[in-house]
Coordinates of C-alpha atoms in Angstrom, one line a residue:
X1 CA -30.0 -3.4 2.4
X2 CA -27.3 -5.8 1.3
X3 CA -26.3 -8.7 3.6
X4 CA -23.3 -8.0 5.8
X5 CA -21.3 -11.2 6.2
X6 CA -19.2 -9.6 9.0
X7 CA -22.3 -8.9 11.1
X8 CA -23.5 -12.4 10.4
X9 CA -20.2 -13.9 11.5
X10 CA -20.1 -11.9 14.7
X11 CA -23.6 -12.9 15.5
X12 CA -22.7 -16.5 14.9
X13 CA -19.9 -16.4 17.5
X14 CA -16.7 -15.2 15.9
X15 CA -14.1 -14.5 18.5
X16 CA -13.6 -10.8 18.1
X17 CA -12.5 -8.5 20.9
X18 CA -11.8 -4.8 21.2
X19 CA -10.9 -2.3 24.0
X20 CA -14.6 -2.3 24.9
X21 CA -14.9 -6.1 25.2
X22 CA -11.9 -8.1 26.3
X23 CA -11.9 -11.7 27.3
X24 CA -11.6 -12.7 30.9
X25 CA -8.3 -14.5 30.1
X26 CA -6.1 -15.0 27.1
X27 CA -4.9 -18.5 26.1
X28 CA -1.4 -19.0 24.8
X29 CA -1.6 -19.1 21.0
X30 CA 0.4 -21.1 18.6
X31 CA 0.8 -17.9 16.5
X32 CA 0.1 -14.2 17.1
X33 CA -0.1 -12.2 13.9
X34 CA 0.5 -8.5 14.2
X35 CA -1.5 -6.8 11.4
X36 CA -4.4 -7.9 9.2
X37 CA -3.5 -6.6 5.8
X38 CA -2.3 -8.5 2.7
X39 CA 0.4 -10.4 4.6
X40 CA -1.4 -10.8 7.9
X41 CA -4.7 -11.9 6.3
X42 CA -3.2 -14.6 4.1
X43 CA -1.1 -15.8 7.0
X44 CA -4.2 -16.0 9.3
X45 CA -6.1 -18.1 6.8
X46 CA -3.3 -20.5 6.0
X47 CA -2.2 -21.0 9.6
X48 CA -5.7 -21.4 11.1
X49 CA -6.7 -23.9 8.4
X50 CA -3.6 -25.9 9.4
X51 CA -5.1 -26.4 12.8
X52 CA -3.0 -23.9 14.7
X53 CA -4.4 -21.5 17.3
X54 CA -4.1 -18.0 15.9
X55 CA -4.7 -14.5 17.3
X56 CA -4.8 -11.6 14.8
X57 CA -4.0 -8.2 16.3
X58 CA -5.1 -5.0 14.4
X59 CA -4.6 -1.5 15.7
X60 CA -7.4 -0.1 13.6
X61 CA -11.2 -0.6 13.7
X62 CA -13.2 -3.6 12.6
X63 CA -15.5 -2.1 10.1
X64 CA -17.7 -3.8 7.4
X65 CA -19.9 -2.9 4.5
X66 CA -22.7 -1.5 6.7
X67 CA -20.2 1.2 7.8
X68 CA -19.0 2.2 4.3
X69 CA -21.3 5.1 3.3
X70 CA -19.1 6.6 0.5
X71 CA -18.4 9.7 2.6
X72 CA -14.8 10.9 2.5
X73 CA -15.2 12.9 5.7
X74 CA -15.9 9.7 7.6
X75 CA -13.7 7.2 5.7
X76 CA -10.4 9.0 6.0
X77 CA -10.2 9.4 9.8
X78 CA -12.0 6.0 10.3
X79 CA -10.0 3.8 7.9
X80 CA -6.6 5.4 7.3
X81 CA -3.3 5.9 9.2
X82 CA -3.2 9.3 10.8
X83 CA -6.6 10.2 9.3
X84 CA -5.1 10.0 5.8
X85 CA -2.6 12.8 6.7
X86 CA 0.5 10.7 7.3
X87 CA 3.6 12.4 5.9
X88 CA 7.3 11.9 5.7
X89 CA 9.7 13.6 8.1
X90 CA 10.1 16.8 6.0
X91 CA 6.4 16.7 5.0
X92 CA 7.5 16.3 1.4
X93 CA 5.5 13.2 0.7
X94 CA 1.9 12.4 1.8
X95 CA 1.3 8.7 2.5
X96 CA -2.0 6.9 2.2
X97 CA -2.1 3.6 4.3
X98 CA -5.0 1.7 5.6
X99 CA -5.7 1.5 9.4
X100 CA -8.5 -1.0 9.9
X101 CA -9.1 -4.7 9.8
X102 CA -7.9 -5.8 6.3
X103 CA -5.4 -3.0 6.3
X104 CA -4.8 -1.2 3.0
X105 CA -6.6 -4.1 1.2
X106 CA -9.8 -2.7 2.6
X107 CA -9.3 0.8 1.1
X108 CA -7.1 0.3 -2.0
X109 CA -8.2 0.7 -5.5
X110 CA -8.1 -3.1 -6.3
X111 CA -5.2 -2.9 -8.8
X112 CA -3.5 -6.4 -8.9
X113 CA -0.4 -6.7 -10.9
X114 CA 2.2 -9.5 -10.7
X115 CA 5.8 -8.6 -9.8
X116 CA 7.6 -7.6 -13.0
X117 CA 10.0 -10.2 -14.1
X118 CA 12.8 -7.6 -14.4
X119 CA 12.3 -6.9 -10.7
X120 CA 12.5 -10.5 -9.8
X121 CA 15.7 -10.9 -11.9
X122 CA 17.2 -7.9 -10.1
X123 CA 16.5 -9.5 -6.7
X124 CA 18.1 -12.7 -7.9
X125 CA 21.2 -10.9 -9.3
X126 CA 21.7 -8.3 -6.6
X127 CA 20.0 -9.6 -3.4
X128 CA 20.8 -13.3 -3.5
X129 CA 17.1 -14.3 -3.9
X130 CA 17.7 -17.2 -6.3
X131 CA 14.5 -19.0 -5.2
X132 CA 12.2 -16.1 -6.3
X133 CA 12.2 -16.6 -10.0
X134 CA 9.1 -16.0 -12.2
X135 CA 8.7 -19.7 -12.8
X136 CA 8.9 -20.6 -9.1
X137 CA 6.4 -17.9 -8.0
X138 CA 3.9 -18.6 -10.8
X139 CA 1.8 -21.1 -8.8
X140 CA 1.6 -18.7 -5.9
X141 CA 0.4 -15.9 -8.2
X142 CA -2.1 -18.3 -9.7
X143 CA -3.4 -19.4 -6.3
X144 CA -3.8 -15.8 -5.1
X145 CA -5.6 -14.8 -8.3
X146 CA -8.0 -17.7 -7.9
X147 CA -8.5 -17.1 -4.2
X148 CA -9.2 -13.4 -4.6
X149 CA -11.0 -13.5 -8.0
X150 CA -8.2 -11.5 -9.7
X151 CA -8.7 -11.1 -13.4
X152 CA -8.4 -8.4 -16.1
X153 CA -11.2 -5.8 -15.9
X154 CA -13.7 -6.5 -18.7
X155 CA -15.8 -3.3 -18.3
X156 CA -14.9 -0.4 -20.6
X157 CA -12.8 2.1 -18.7
X158 CA -14.3 5.3 -17.2
X159 CA -13.3 8.6 -18.9
X160 CA -10.4 9.2 -16.5
X161 CA -8.8 5.9 -17.5
X162 CA -9.9 6.2 -21.1
X163 CA -7.9 9.4 -21.4
X164 CA -4.8 7.6 -20.3
X165 CA -5.5 4.8 -22.9
X166 CA -6.2 7.3 -25.7
X167 CA -3.1 9.4 -25.0
X168 CA -1.0 6.2 -25.2
X169 CA -2.6 5.2 -28.4
X170 CA -2.0 8.7 -30.0
X171 CA 1.7 8.6 -28.9
X172 CA 2.3 4.9 -29.7
X173 CA 3.0 4.1 -26.1
X174 CA 2.4 0.7 -24.6
X175 CA -0.6 0.3 -22.3
X176 CA -2.4 -2.6 -20.6
X177 CA -5.7 -3.5 -18.9
X178 CA -5.5 -3.8 -15.2
X179 CA -6.5 -6.9 -13.3
X180 CA -8.7 -6.3 -10.2
X181 CA -9.6 -8.3 -7.2
X182 CA -13.4 -8.0 -7.4
X183 CA -16.4 -10.2 -7.6
X184 CA -19.7 -8.8 -8.7
X185 CA -18.4 -5.3 -8.7
X186 CA -21.0 -2.5 -9.0
X187 CA -18.5 -0.2 -10.7
X188 CA -19.2 2.5 -8.2
X189 CA -15.7 4.1 -8.0
X190 CA -15.5 4.5 -4.2
X191 CA -13.1 1.7 -3.5
X192 CA -10.9 4.0 -1.4
X193 CA -13.7 4.4 1.2
X194 CA -14.4 0.7 1.8
X195 CA -16.6 -1.4 -0.5
X196 CA -20.3 -1.1 0.5
X197 CA -21.3 -4.1 -1.6
X198 CA -18.6 -6.6 -0.5
X199 CA -17.4 -6.9 -4.1
X200 CA -13.8 -6.1 -3.3
X201 CA -12.0 -9.3 -2.4
X202 CA -10.0 -7.7 0.3
X203 CA -8.7 -9.5 3.4
X204 CA -11.7 -8.0 5.2
X205 CA -14.1 -10.0 3.1
X206 CA -12.0 -13.2 2.4
X207 CA -9.1 -14.4 4.4
X208 CA -10.0 -12.8 7.8
X209 CA -13.5 -14.3 7.8
X210 CA -12.1 -17.6 6.7
X211 CA -9.6 -17.6 9.6
X212 CA -12.3 -16.7 12.1
X213 CA -14.4 -19.6 10.8
X214 CA -11.4 -21.8 11.7
X215 CA -11.4 -20.6 15.3
X216 CA -8.9 -17.8 15.0
X217 CA -9.3 -14.9 17.4
X218 CA -9.3 -11.2 16.3
X219 CA -8.4 -8.3 18.6
X220 CA -8.9 -4.8 17.1
X221 CA -8.2 -1.4 18.5
X222 CA -4.9 -2.5 20.1
X223 CA -1.3 -1.9 19.1
X224 CA 1.5 -4.2 19.9
X225 CA 3.9 -1.7 21.5
X226 CA 6.9 -4.0 22.1
X227 CA 8.1 -7.5 21.6
X228 CA 9.9 -9.0 24.6
X229 CA 12.8 -11.3 23.8
X230 CA 15.4 -13.3 25.5
X231 CA 18.0 -15.9 24.5
X232 CA 17.1 -15.7 20.8
X233 CA 13.4 -16.0 21.2
X234 CA 10.4 -13.7 21.4
X235 CA 8.9 -14.3 24.9
X236 CA 6.0 -12.0 24.9
X237 CA 4.1 -9.0 23.5
X238 CA 3.0 -5.8 25.3
X239 CA -0.2 -4.2 24.0
X240 CA -1.9 -0.8 24.5
X241 CA -5.2 0.5 23.2
X242 CA -5.0 2.9 20.2
X243 CA -6.8 6.1 19.4
X244 CA -9.2 3.8 17.5
X245 CA -10.7 2.9 20.9
X246 CA -13.8 4.7 22.2
X247 CA -13.0 3.6 25.8
X248 CA -10.8 5.7 28.0
X249 CA -10.3 2.9 30.5
X250 CA -9.0 0.1 28.3
X251 CA -6.0 -1.5 29.9
X252 CA -2.6 -2.2 28.5
X253 CA -1.6 -5.9 28.9
X254 CA 0.9 -8.5 27.9
X255 CA 0.5 -11.8 25.9
X256 CA 2.7 -14.8 25.2
X257 CA 2.9 -16.8 22.0
X258 CA 4.9 -19.7 20.7
X259 CA 5.5 -17.9 17.3
X260 CA 5.0 -14.3 16.2
X261 CA 4.3 -13.2 12.6
X262 CA 4.9 -9.5 12.0
X263 CA 2.6 -8.1 9.3
X264 CA 2.3 -4.5 10.5
X265 CA 3.6 -2.9 7.3
X266 CA 6.7 -1.1 6.2
X267 CA 6.5 1.8 8.6
X268 CA 4.8 0.5 11.7
X269 CA 6.6 -2.9 11.6
X270 CA 10.1 -1.5 11.6
X271 CA 9.0 1.0 14.3
X272 CA 7.9 -1.9 16.5
X273 CA 11.2 -3.6 15.9
X274 CA 13.1 -0.4 16.9
X275 CA 11.0 0.1 20.1
X276 CA 11.6 -3.5 21.0
X277 CA 15.4 -3.2 20.4
X278 CA 15.4 -6.5 18.4
X279 CA 18.8 -8.0 17.7
X280 CA 20.1 -6.3 14.6
X281 CA 23.9 -6.7 14.4
X282 CA 24.2 -4.9 11.0
X283 CA 21.8 -2.0 11.9
X284 CA 19.4 -2.7 9.1
X285 CA 16.0 -2.2 10.8
X286 CA 14.0 0.5 9.1
X287 CA 16.7 1.2 6.4
X288 CA 16.0 0.9 2.7
X289 CA 12.3 1.6 3.2
X290 CA 10.9 2.3 -0.3
X291 CA 7.9 4.1 -1.7
X292 CA 6.7 4.4 -5.2
X293 CA 6.9 8.3 -5.0
X294 CA 4.0 9.6 -7.1
X295 CA 4.0 12.7 -9.3
X296 CA 0.7 14.2 -10.3
X297 CA -0.5 16.0 -13.4
X298 CA -4.0 17.4 -13.8
X299 CA -5.8 18.3 -17.0
X300 CA -9.0 20.1 -18.0
X301 CA -10.8 18.1 -20.7
X302 CA -13.4 19.4 -23.2
X303 CA -15.9 16.8 -21.9
X304 CA -17.1 15.5 -18.6
X305 CA -14.6 13.1 -17.0
X306 CA -16.4 12.5 -13.6
X307 CA -13.5 10.6 -12.3
X308 CA -15.5 9.6 -9.2
X309 CA -17.5 7.2 -11.2
X310 CA -16.4 3.7 -12.3
X311 CA -13.5 1.5 -11.5
X312 CA -10.7 3.8 -10.2
X313 CA -7.9 2.1 -12.1
X314 CA -8.4 -0.1 -15.1
X315 CA -5.6 1.0 -17.5
X316 CA -1.8 1.5 -17.0
X317 CA 1.3 2.1 -19.0
X318 CA 4.8 0.8 -18.5
X319 CA 6.2 2.7 -21.4
X320 CA 8.6 4.5 -19.2
X321 CA 9.2 1.9 -16.4
X322 CA 12.5 0.6 -17.5
X323 CA 14.6 3.4 -19.1
X324 CA 18.2 2.8 -20.0
X325 CA 19.3 5.2 -17.2
X326 CA 17.5 7.1 -14.5
X327 CA 14.4 6.3 -12.5
X328 CA 11.6 4.7 -14.4
X329 CA 7.9 5.2 -13.7
X330 CA 4.5 3.6 -14.3
X331 CA 1.6 5.7 -15.4
X332 CA -1.9 5.2 -13.9
X333 CA -4.8 7.4 -12.8
X334 CA -6.5 7.9 -9.4
X335 CA -10.1 8.1 -8.5
X336 CA -11.2 11.7 -8.2
X337 CA -13.2 12.7 -5.1
X338 CA -13.6 16.3 -3.8
X339 CA -11.6 16.1 -0.5
X340 CA -8.9 14.0 -2.1
X341 CA -8.5 16.3 -5.0
X342 CA -8.8 19.5 -3.0
X343 CA -6.1 18.4 -0.5
X344 CA -3.7 17.4 -3.3
X345 CA -4.0 20.4 -5.6
X346 CA -1.2 22.9 -5.3
X347 CA -1.8 26.6 -4.9
X348 CA -4.6 28.4 -3.2
X349 CA -7.2 31.1 -3.7
X350 CA -8.5 31.8 -7.2
X351 CA -6.8 29.1 -9.2
X352 CA -7.7 26.4 -6.6
X353 CA -11.3 27.7 -6.7
X354 CA -11.4 27.6 -10.5
X355 CA -10.1 24.1 -10.7
X356 CA -12.6 22.8 -8.1
X357 CA -15.4 24.5 -9.8
X358 CA -14.5 22.5 -12.9
X359 CA -14.1 19.3 -10.9
X360 CA -16.1 17.1 -13.3
X361 CA -13.8 18.0 -16.2
X362 CA -10.6 17.2 -14.3
X363 CA -8.5 14.3 -15.6
X364 CA -5.6 13.3 -13.5
X365 CA -2.5 11.2 -14.2
X366 CA -0.1 9.6 -11.8
X367 CA 3.5 8.6 -12.3
X368 CA 4.8 6.0 -9.8
X369 CA 8.6 6.2 -9.6
X370 CA 10.4 2.8 -9.3
X371 CA 12.8 3.4 -6.4
X372 CA 15.7 1.3 -5.0
X373 CA 17.4 -0.3 -8.0
X374 CA 20.8 1.4 -8.0
X375 CA 23.2 3.2 -5.8
X376 CA 21.6 6.6 -6.4
X377 CA 18.3 5.3 -5.0
X378 CA 18.5 4.2 -1.4
X379 CA 14.9 5.0 -0.3
X380 CA 14.2 6.2 3.3
X381 CA 14.6 5.2 6.9
X382 CA 12.0 4.5 9.6
X383 CA 12.7 6.4 12.8
X384 CA 11.0 6.9 16.1
X385 CA 9.5 10.1 17.4
X386 CA 10.0 11.0 21.0
X387 CA 6.8 9.3 21.9
X388 CA 7.8 6.1 20.2
X389 CA 5.6 6.5 17.2
X390 CA 6.7 5.8 13.7
X391 CA 8.2 8.4 11.3
X392 CA 9.6 7.9 7.8
X393 CA 12.5 10.0 6.7
X394 CA 12.6 10.0 2.9
X395 CA 15.2 12.4 1.5
X396 CA 15.2 13.6 -2.1
X397 CA 18.3 13.9 -4.3
X398 CA 19.0 15.1 -7.8
X399 CA 18.6 11.6 -9.2
X400 CA 15.1 11.5 -7.9
X401 CA 14.2 15.0 -9.1
X402 CA 15.5 14.1 -12.6
X403 CA 13.0 11.2 -12.7
X404 CA 10.2 13.5 -11.3
X405 CA 10.7 16.1 -14.0
X406 CA 10.7 13.5 -16.8
X407 CA 7.5 12.0 -15.3
X408 CA 5.7 15.4 -15.3
X409 CA 6.8 15.9 -18.9
X410 CA 5.5 12.5 -19.9
X411 CA 2.1 13.0 -18.3
X412 CA 1.6 16.5 -19.8
X413 CA 2.5 15.2 -23.3
X414 CA 0.0 12.3 -22.8
X415 CA -2.8 14.5 -21.6
X416 CA -2.5 16.9 -24.5
X417 CA -2.4 13.9 -26.8
X418 CA -5.7 12.7 -25.2
X419 CA -7.3 16.1 -26.0
X420 CA -6.7 18.2 -22.9
X421 CA -7.6 21.9 -23.2
X422 CA -5.1 22.7 -20.4
X423 CA -2.7 20.8 -18.2
X424 CA -1.6 21.7 -14.7
X425 CA 1.6 20.0 -13.4
X426 CA 1.1 19.8 -9.6
X427 CA 3.8 22.2 -8.5
X428 CA 3.4 25.3 -6.3
X429 CA 5.0 27.5 -9.1
X430 CA 3.0 26.0 -12.0
X431 CA -0.1 27.3 -13.6
X432 CA -2.4 26.1 -16.4
X433 CA -0.6 25.4 -19.6
X434 CA -2.6 25.5 -22.9
X435 CA -0.3 23.6 -25.2
X436 CA 2.3 20.9 -25.1
X437 CA 5.1 23.2 -26.0
X438 CA 4.1 25.7 -23.3
X439 CA 3.9 22.8 -20.7
X440 CA 7.3 21.5 -21.8
X441 CA 9.0 24.8 -21.4
X442 CA 7.4 25.4 -18.0
X443 CA 8.2 21.9 -16.6
X444 CA 11.8 22.1 -17.8
X445 CA 12.3 25.3 -15.8
X446 CA 10.4 24.5 -12.6
X447 CA 12.6 24.3 -9.5
X448 CA 12.2 20.7 -8.4
X449 CA 12.2 20.8 -4.6
X450 CA 10.3 19.2 -1.7
X451 CA 7.1 21.0 -0.7
X452 CA 7.2 22.8 -4.1
X453 CA 6.6 19.7 -6.1
X454 CA 3.6 17.6 -5.0
X455 CA 4.7 14.1 -4.2
X456 CA 2.4 11.4 -2.6
X457 CA 2.5 7.6 -2.2
X458 CA 0.2 4.8 -1.3
X459 CA 2.8 2.0 -1.6
X460 CA 5.3 1.5 1.2
X461 CA 7.8 -1.4 0.9
X462 CA 11.0 -2.5 2.6
X463 CA 12.5 -1.7 6.0
X464 CA 13.1 -5.3 6.9
X465 CA 14.6 -6.6 3.7
X466 CA 14.9 -10.2 2.7
X467 CA 18.0 -11.5 0.9
X468 CA 20.7 -14.2 0.7
X469 CA 23.4 -12.1 2.3
X470 CA 23.1 -12.2 6.1
X471 CA 24.9 -8.9 6.4
X472 CA 22.5 -7.1 4.0
X473 CA 19.2 -8.7 5.0
X474 CA 17.2 -9.3 8.2
X475 CA 15.0 -12.2 6.9
X476 CA 15.4 -15.0 4.4
X477 CA 13.1 -15.5 1.4
X478 CA 10.5 -17.1 3.7
X479 CA 10.4 -14.1 6.0
X480 CA 12.2 -15.9 8.9
X481 CA 14.0 -13.3 11.1
X482 CA 17.6 -14.2 11.2
X483 CA 18.2 -13.3 14.8
X484 CA 15.1 -14.6 16.6
X485 CA 14.0 -18.2 16.0
X486 CA 10.3 -17.8 16.6
X487 CA 9.7 -14.5 14.6
X488 CA 8.6 -14.3 11.0
X489 CA 8.0 -11.2 8.9
X490 CA 5.3 -11.7 6.3
X491 CA 4.3 -8.4 4.6
X492 CA 5.7 -5.7 2.3
X493 CA 8.5 -4.7 4.6
X494 CA 10.6 -7.7 3.4
X495 CA 10.8 -6.4 -0.2
X496 CA 14.4 -5.4 -0.9
X497 CA 13.4 -2.7 -3.4
X498 CA 10.2 -1.1 -4.7
X499 CA 8.4 -3.2 -7.4
X500 CA 7.5 -1.1 -10.4
X501 CA 4.0 -2.5 -9.8
X502 CA 1.2 -2.0 -7.3
X503 CA 2.3 -4.3 -4.4
X504 CA -0.7 -6.1 -3.1
X505 CA -0.5 -9.2 -5.5
X506 CA 3.2 -9.5 -4.8
X507 CA 2.6 -9.6 -1.1
X508 CA -0.2 -12.1 -1.5
X509 CA 2.0 -14.5 -3.4
X510 CA 5.0 -14.2 -1.0
X511 CA 2.6 -14.5 2.0
X512 CA 1.1 -17.7 0.6
X513 CA 4.6 -19.2 0.1
X514 CA 5.9 -18.1 3.5
X515 CA 2.8 -19.0 5.6
X516 CA 2.5 -22.5 4.0
X517 CA 6.1 -23.2 4.9
X518 CA 5.5 -21.9 8.4
X519 CA 2.4 -24.0 8.8
X520 CA 4.3 -27.1 7.9
X521 CA 7.1 -26.1 10.3
X522 CA 4.8 -25.5 13.3
X523 CA 2.4 -28.4 12.6

């Protein structure tokens, strides 16, 4: 069995607590960090290394490589928000988000892409973020890439990714090799269930252990329910055990902190702000929450694809990312595992059965729509259910559906160019198409509606936007909350739009910049 560095660290005395094992008393920390994903993990490392006393609070479980057994039935309820069944208010979009120590970095597919320069330029022009130029952020991208061993994937792509590459080559479309945050990767293909070899350089295996080695404390299985505040400062936090706890008698309790870093993500973070009734004079909390809404197209290939094997994502195409008008989209592929595929396929009965019986010949393309860049694309809004839990309302409009239809057309054209025998646009009224003209005719006539067209997402951004205009933003470019002097927000919720790229590397770079400035301020 491989060494488990988490188990070794816990045996050596890391300060980890859970609902089953709480300390007798809590000290007052210099910084409490809410969340342990890309923003929280980087912040914990930087602040603890600066000599500050740090507590990381994570509502999910503390798992490690010994717990990652490549079984979907265990991984989804154990490691994902709402057992991987989180959906938007109208159930029109399924959302995959991590719910464990390391957050989504523990279960993502390792794709690491810098923020497109066009996105940064839009932020400068439209959101007053003059400091966030490509040149200014370059050293932070480089530092994150060195810290997390991010580099272009040198191994030949698996058949699923190779089909994307070959389709682009046949059509003359641009395509690129993906950079991945891995070290000694075994090329297993099960990244979404936690890396059993500790090759993925997630927050779970890098920054969280480094923070714990610098005397940070970690509390898992507890959710920060509210932030208490008075006279322009956060004065305390109330916590309650989550469903991740195996104890029925775990107490709720309160803590104090000199400074709070919110890194709870773009749905749970704004929900915490709303529950806490944080000062928000322009009613911005939870507004302009963005996804990369994803359209899906399946194909049957005349050869074995076996999309469960090999690096999940190693090729992408930005051919359609920046059109002259309308929503743009990035083309990628997902890993293919039985439960994931079965729950995302449209239809039921015989067609569903036939497709699953040919599982190993399935090739699947994804189109990630770039949302939030014009007046027709305002994203969604985080709300609270009656019990105080988080809910994302993400309405669709004709502008979105135009982009969705074009995305389905592009993917079908690409898959036939790559040699597909049949293509299946994921829509409840679609069936198998056996030629590009047939698929084009079908897709152009499909009714584009929620719950008819399959839409998913694994990228949630915004809800607490940064910017230069105090009436349009809640935080500045360093994540400092404008209306509470000892609150910072360091995660994807500060992004003023979606990115047009998988967000983890952007969050790493922004978190390095913000947490270093905060460490200097607090030290």
